Amino acid sequence: MSGRTTIHDVAKAAGVSVSTVSKAVNGRYGIADATVQRVLDSVRELGYESSLVASSMRARRTGVIGVLLAGFEPFSAEILKGVGTAVNDSAFDLLAYSGSRHGAGAGDGWERRSLSRLSGTLIDAAIMVTPTVVGAATEIPVVAIDPHTGRADLPTVESDSFGGALAATRHLIELGHRRIGFLAGRPDLRSAGLRDAGYRRALSDAGIPVDPALIGVGRYELETTRDSARLMLAAPTRPTAVFAANDLSAIAVIEVAQEMGLRVPQDLSVIGFDDVPEASRRMLPLTTIQQPMRRLGAVAADMVFALLEGKELDEMHVTLPTRLVVRATTAPPAG
């Protein structure tokens, strides 16, 4: 019988969930001693000790959903909270994993290496956050959040970056600004490109020509953003307003402006994108475009749950709406 027994058989015999069997066999916390003993007794009665750990646990279910991250920063942290909330209401545990992007094989994409290490042995499914590679071959369900290249063959979830950038720039135009700077994000990210396109479309719709001197590239990197902001704000025809492609870049622009003796928003209006927690907690709360970061994580988790149950998804590619949140860093131009 041992060759045909699965983790599901053990769970049924012990009267517990598959996730509980996984935890009991692997000695993880959160399981009562009596329950652990009942599971182990069922394992022995079915004659399946070695196969359960070495084979069935890998071939069937581990009870764990993995979230693969390039790094732990505010955007990823908010997504993790959304995934965590969804997972709390399920039988699954959550594993947050940030793989190395250096060393041998780095050019193949950190996602491929991470999926190869984790899939089947440690996780039942994966959610990849801003992956550079979406064609990673794996037998487990995978959902991508805000992939670099946009929609792919696998399910994706993203925010409306174009619409959000359009709304941000239009807000500044409606306040009366005409010299509107833009601090772009990473050129390799599709979402960053869409924010650039939304900025340009809003200017075009308002009959305002795009001035290359008012466009800088911050790459979502603090020092690069600060350097670009200094150049832009030191120009003879500096902007009266700046739209930054994310909140951390917008905050860096504000800091540079204040160092240069400019008042925000009296001398310079600034608007960001994301609505990370720090945006509303600053002494001067940041006007921004709110993307539903936690909902991105929750929707991705729901898609993973459906795939694990063998269901077809209603939508393979989900785009969530963004909205303008007006706070203290935008105002009509002086004079």
Coordinates of C-alpha atoms in Angstrom, one line a residue:
M1 CA 0.0 0.0 0.0
S2 CA 2.9 2.3 0.7
G3 CA 3.6 2.9 -3.0
R4 CA 0.0 4.2 -3.5
T5 CA -0.5 6.2 -0.4
T6 CA -0.5 9.9 -0.6
I7 CA -0.4 12.8 1.8
H8 CA -4.2 13.1 1.3
D9 CA -4.6 9.5 2.5
V10 CA -2.7 10.4 5.7
A11 CA -4.7 13.5 6.2
K12 CA -8.0 11.6 5.9
A13 CA -6.8 8.8 8.2
A14 CA -5.7 11.3 10.9
G15 CA -8.8 13.5 10.4
V16 CA -6.8 16.7 9.7
S17 CA -6.0 18.9 6.7
V18 CA -3.1 18.3 4.3
S19 CA -1.5 21.5 5.6
T20 CA -1.6 20.0 9.1
V21 CA 0.0 16.8 7.9
S22 CA 2.8 18.9 6.3
K23 CA 3.4 20.8 9.5
A24 CA 3.4 17.7 11.7
V25 CA 5.8 15.7 9.5
N26 CA 8.2 18.6 9.2
G27 CA 8.1 19.5 12.9
R28 CA 6.8 23.0 12.5
Y29 CA 5.1 25.0 15.2
G30 CA 1.4 25.7 15.7
I31 CA 0.3 22.0 15.9
A32 CA -0.9 20.5 19.2
D33 CA 1.2 17.5 20.5
A34 CA -1.8 15.2 20.3
T35 CA -2.5 16.2 16.7
V36 CA 1.2 15.6 15.8
Q37 CA 1.1 12.2 17.4
R38 CA -2.2 11.3 15.6
V39 CA -0.6 12.2 12.2
L40 CA 2.6 10.3 12.9
D41 CA 0.5 7.3 14.0
S42 CA -1.4 7.4 10.7
V43 CA 1.9 7.7 8.8
R44 CA 3.2 4.6 10.5
E45 CA 0.0 2.6 10.1
L46 CA 0.0 3.3 6.4
G47 CA 3.7 2.4 6.2
Y48 CA 4.5 5.6 4.5
E49 CA 7.2 7.4 6.5
S50 CA 9.9 7.8 3.9
S51 CA 7.7 8.2 0.9
L52 CA 5.6 10.9 2.6
V53 CA 8.6 13.1 3.2
A54 CA 10.7 12.2 0.1
S55 CA 8.1 11.9 -2.6
S56 CA 4.5 12.6 -1.8
M57 CA 5.2 15.8 0.0
R58 CA 7.0 17.0 -3.1
A59 CA 4.6 15.6 -5.7
R60 CA 1.5 16.6 -3.9
R61 CA 1.1 19.5 -1.5
T62 CA 3.3 21.3 1.0
G63 CA 0.7 23.7 2.2
V64 CA 2.8 26.7 1.4
I65 CA 2.4 29.6 -1.0
G66 CA 5.7 31.4 -2.0
V67 CA 6.0 35.1 -2.8
L68 CA 9.2 35.7 -4.8
L69 CA 10.6 39.2 -4.4
A70 CA 13.5 41.1 -6.0
G71 CA 13.9 42.9 -2.6
F72 CA 12.0 44.0 0.5
E73 CA 11.0 47.6 -0.2
P74 CA 7.7 49.5 0.5
F75 CA 5.9 48.4 -2.7
S76 CA 6.7 44.7 -2.1
A77 CA 6.0 45.0 1.6
E78 CA 2.5 46.3 0.9
I79 CA 1.9 43.5 -1.6
L80 CA 3.0 41.0 1.0
K81 CA 0.5 42.3 3.5
G82 CA -2.2 41.8 0.9
V83 CA -1.1 38.2 0.1
G84 CA -0.8 37.5 3.9
T85 CA -4.4 38.6 4.6
A86 CA -5.7 36.3 1.8
V87 CA -3.5 33.4 3.0
N88 CA -4.7 33.9 6.6
D89 CA -8.2 32.9 5.5
S90 CA -6.9 29.7 3.9
A91 CA -5.2 26.5 4.9
F92 CA -1.9 27.7 3.4
D93 CA 1.2 29.2 5.0
L94 CA 3.2 32.0 3.4
L95 CA 6.9 32.0 2.4
A96 CA 8.5 35.3 1.4
Y97 CA 11.7 34.6 -0.6
S98 CA 14.2 37.0 -2.1
G99 CA 16.7 35.2 -4.2
S100 CA 20.2 36.3 -5.1
R101 CA 20.5 38.3 -8.3
H102 CA 24.3 37.8 -8.5
G103 CA 26.7 35.1 -9.2
A104 CA 26.5 32.2 -11.6
G105 CA 23.4 32.2 -13.8
A106 CA 22.4 35.7 -12.8
G107 CA 21.7 36.5 -16.4
D108 CA 19.0 33.8 -16.6
G109 CA 16.8 35.8 -14.2
W110 CA 16.6 35.4 -10.4
E111 CA 13.0 34.1 -10.8
R112 CA 14.1 30.9 -12.7
R113 CA 16.6 30.0 -10.0
S114 CA 14.2 30.7 -7.2
L115 CA 11.4 28.7 -8.7
S116 CA 13.8 25.8 -9.4
R117 CA 14.9 25.8 -5.7
L118 CA 11.4 26.1 -4.2
S119 CA 8.8 24.6 -6.5
G120 CA 7.4 21.3 -5.4
T121 CA 9.7 20.8 -2.5
L122 CA 8.8 23.9 -0.4
I123 CA 5.9 25.6 -2.1
D124 CA 2.8 24.6 -4.0
A125 CA 2.4 27.8 -6.0
A126 CA 4.3 31.1 -6.5
I127 CA 3.5 34.8 -6.7
M128 CA 6.3 36.7 -8.4
V129 CA 6.5 40.4 -7.7
T130 CA 7.9 42.6 -10.6
P131 CA 9.6 39.6 -12.2
T132 CA 12.1 40.2 -15.0
V133 CA 11.3 36.8 -16.4
V134 CA 7.8 35.4 -16.9
G135 CA 8.6 32.3 -19.0
A136 CA 10.1 30.2 -16.2
A137 CA 9.2 26.6 -16.7
T138 CA 7.6 25.1 -13.6
E139 CA 4.9 22.5 -12.8
I140 CA 3.4 24.7 -10.0
P141 CA 0.9 27.5 -10.6
V142 CA 2.6 30.9 -10.9
V143 CA 1.0 34.4 -10.9
A144 CA 3.0 37.5 -11.7
I145 CA 2.4 41.0 -10.2
D146 CA 3.6 44.0 -12.3
P147 CA 6.0 42.0 -14.5
H148 CA 8.7 44.0 -16.2
T149 CA 7.5 43.1 -19.7
G150 CA 3.8 43.3 -19.0
R151 CA 1.3 40.6 -19.8
A152 CA 2.5 37.1 -20.6
D153 CA 1.3 33.6 -21.0
L154 CA 1.0 33.2 -17.3
P155 CA -1.7 35.1 -15.2
T156 CA -0.8 38.7 -14.3
V157 CA -2.1 41.4 -12.0
E158 CA -1.1 45.1 -12.3
S159 CA -2.4 48.6 -11.6
D160 CA -3.5 51.1 -14.3
S161 CA -0.2 52.9 -14.5
F162 CA -1.1 54.9 -17.6
G163 CA -4.4 56.1 -16.2
G164 CA -2.8 57.0 -12.9
A165 CA -0.1 59.1 -14.6
L166 CA -2.7 60.7 -16.8
A167 CA -4.7 61.7 -13.7
A168 CA -1.5 62.9 -11.9
T169 CA -0.5 65.2 -14.7
R170 CA -4.0 66.5 -15.3
H171 CA -4.3 67.4 -11.7
L172 CA -1.2 69.6 -12.0
I173 CA -2.5 71.1 -15.3
E174 CA -5.9 71.9 -13.7
L175 CA -4.1 73.7 -10.9
G176 CA -2.6 76.0 -13.6
H177 CA 0.9 74.5 -14.0
R178 CA 2.4 74.5 -17.5
R179 CA 6.1 73.7 -16.8
I180 CA 5.6 70.2 -15.4
G181 CA 8.7 68.1 -14.8
F182 CA 8.7 64.3 -14.8
L183 CA 11.1 62.0 -12.9
A184 CA 10.8 58.6 -14.7
G185 CA 11.3 55.2 -13.1
R186 CA 13.2 52.2 -14.4
P187 CA 13.3 52.1 -18.3
D188 CA 13.1 48.3 -18.2
L189 CA 9.7 48.3 -16.3
R190 CA 6.6 48.3 -18.5
S191 CA 4.6 50.1 -15.7
A192 CA 7.3 52.8 -15.6
G193 CA 7.0 53.3 -19.3
L194 CA 3.2 53.6 -19.0
R195 CA 3.6 56.3 -16.5
D196 CA 5.8 58.2 -18.9
A197 CA 3.2 57.7 -21.6
G198 CA 0.4 59.0 -19.3
Y199 CA 2.4 62.1 -18.5
R200 CA 3.0 62.8 -22.2
R201 CA -0.6 62.2 -23.2
A202 CA -1.9 64.6 -20.5
L203 CA 0.5 67.3 -21.8
S204 CA -0.5 66.6 -25.4
D205 CA -4.2 66.8 -24.6
A206 CA -3.7 70.2 -22.9
G207 CA -1.7 71.5 -25.8
I208 CA 1.5 71.7 -23.8
P209 CA 4.7 70.7 -25.7
V210 CA 7.0 68.1 -24.0
D211 CA 10.2 69.8 -22.9
P212 CA 13.1 67.3 -22.7
A213 CA 14.8 69.6 -20.2
L214 CA 11.9 68.9 -17.8
I215 CA 12.3 65.1 -17.9
G216 CA 14.8 63.2 -15.7
V217 CA 15.4 59.5 -15.0
G218 CA 15.5 58.5 -11.4
R219 CA 15.3 54.7 -12.0
Y220 CA 13.6 54.4 -8.5
E221 CA 17.0 54.9 -7.0
L222 CA 17.4 57.5 -4.3
E223 CA 20.8 59.1 -5.3
T224 CA 20.0 58.9 -9.1
T225 CA 16.7 60.6 -8.4
R226 CA 18.3 63.3 -6.2
D227 CA 20.9 64.1 -8.9
S228 CA 18.2 64.3 -11.6
A229 CA 16.1 66.5 -9.4
R230 CA 19.0 68.9 -8.7
L231 CA 19.7 69.3 -12.4
M232 CA 16.0 69.9 -13.2
L233 CA 15.4 72.4 -10.3
A234 CA 18.6 74.3 -11.0
A235 CA 17.7 75.0 -14.6
P236 CA 16.9 78.7 -15.6
T237 CA 13.4 77.6 -16.6
R238 CA 12.8 75.2 -13.8
P239 CA 9.4 73.4 -13.5
T240 CA 6.7 74.7 -11.2
A241 CA 5.5 71.2 -10.6
V242 CA 7.0 67.7 -10.8
F243 CA 5.4 64.3 -11.2
A244 CA 7.6 61.5 -9.9
A245 CA 7.0 57.9 -11.0
N246 CA 6.9 56.6 -7.4
D247 CA 6.5 58.0 -3.9
L248 CA 10.0 57.5 -2.8
S249 CA 11.2 59.5 -5.8
A250 CA 8.7 62.2 -5.0
I251 CA 9.9 62.5 -1.4
A252 CA 13.5 62.7 -2.7
V253 CA 12.4 65.6 -5.0
I254 CA 10.8 67.4 -2.1
E255 CA 14.0 67.0 0.0
V256 CA 16.2 68.4 -2.8
A257 CA 13.8 71.3 -3.4
Q258 CA 13.9 72.2 0.3
E259 CA 17.7 72.0 0.3
M260 CA 17.7 74.5 -2.6
G261 CA 15.5 76.9 -0.7
L262 CA 12.3 76.1 -2.6
R263 CA 9.0 75.9 -0.7
V264 CA 6.6 73.0 -1.3
P265 CA 3.9 73.6 -2.5
Q266 CA 4.3 77.4 -2.8
D267 CA 7.3 77.3 -5.2
L268 CA 7.1 73.7 -6.4
S269 CA 4.2 71.2 -6.4
V270 CA 5.1 67.5 -6.2
I271 CA 3.0 64.5 -6.8
G272 CA 4.0 60.8 -6.5
F273 CA 2.7 57.4 -7.4
D274 CA 1.9 54.4 -5.1
D275 CA 0.6 55.8 -1.8
V276 CA 3.1 53.9 0.3
P277 CA 2.5 54.4 4.1
E278 CA 5.2 57.0 4.4
A279 CA 3.4 59.3 1.9
S280 CA 0.6 60.1 4.4
R281 CA 2.8 60.1 7.5
R282 CA 5.2 62.9 6.5
M283 CA 5.0 66.4 8.1
L284 CA 3.9 67.5 4.6
P285 CA 1.7 64.7 3.4
L286 CA 2.3 63.7 -0.2
T287 CA -0.2 64.1 -3.0
T288 CA -0.1 60.9 -4.9
I289 CA -1.7 58.4 -7.2
Q290 CA -2.9 55.5 -5.0
Q291 CA -2.4 52.0 -6.5
P292 CA -4.1 49.3 -4.5
M293 CA -0.9 47.4 -3.5
R294 CA -2.5 45.2 -0.9
R295 CA -5.3 44.3 -3.3
L296 CA -2.7 43.4 -5.9
G297 CA -1.4 40.8 -3.5
A298 CA -4.9 39.6 -2.5
V299 CA -6.1 39.2 -6.1
A300 CA -2.9 37.3 -7.0
A301 CA -3.5 35.0 -4.0
D302 CA -7.1 34.4 -5.1
M303 CA -5.9 33.5 -8.6
V304 CA -3.3 31.1 -7.1
F305 CA -6.0 29.4 -5.0
A306 CA -8.3 29.0 -8.0
L307 CA -5.4 27.4 -10.0
L308 CA -4.6 25.0 -7.2
E309 CA -8.2 23.9 -7.2
G310 CA -8.0 23.2 -10.9
K311 CA -10.3 26.0 -11.9
E312 CA -10.1 28.2 -15.0
L313 CA -9.6 31.9 -14.2
D314 CA -12.3 34.4 -15.2
E315 CA -9.5 36.7 -16.3
M316 CA -5.9 35.8 -17.1
H317 CA -4.7 39.5 -16.9
V318 CA -6.2 41.7 -14.3
T319 CA -5.7 45.5 -14.2
L320 CA -6.8 47.3 -11.1
P321 CA -7.8 51.0 -11.1
T322 CA -5.7 53.8 -9.5
R323 CA -7.0 57.0 -7.9
L324 CA -5.8 60.5 -7.2
V325 CA -5.2 61.3 -3.5
V326 CA -4.8 65.1 -3.0
R327 CA -2.8 66.1 0.1
A328 CA -0.5 69.0 1.0
T329 CA 2.2 69.0 -1.7
T330 CA 0.3 70.4 -4.7
A331 CA -1.1 73.9 -5.2
P332 CA -1.6 76.5 -8.0
P333 CA 1.7 78.0 -9.2
A334 CA 2.9 81.2 -7.5
G335 CA 1.7 84.4 -9.0

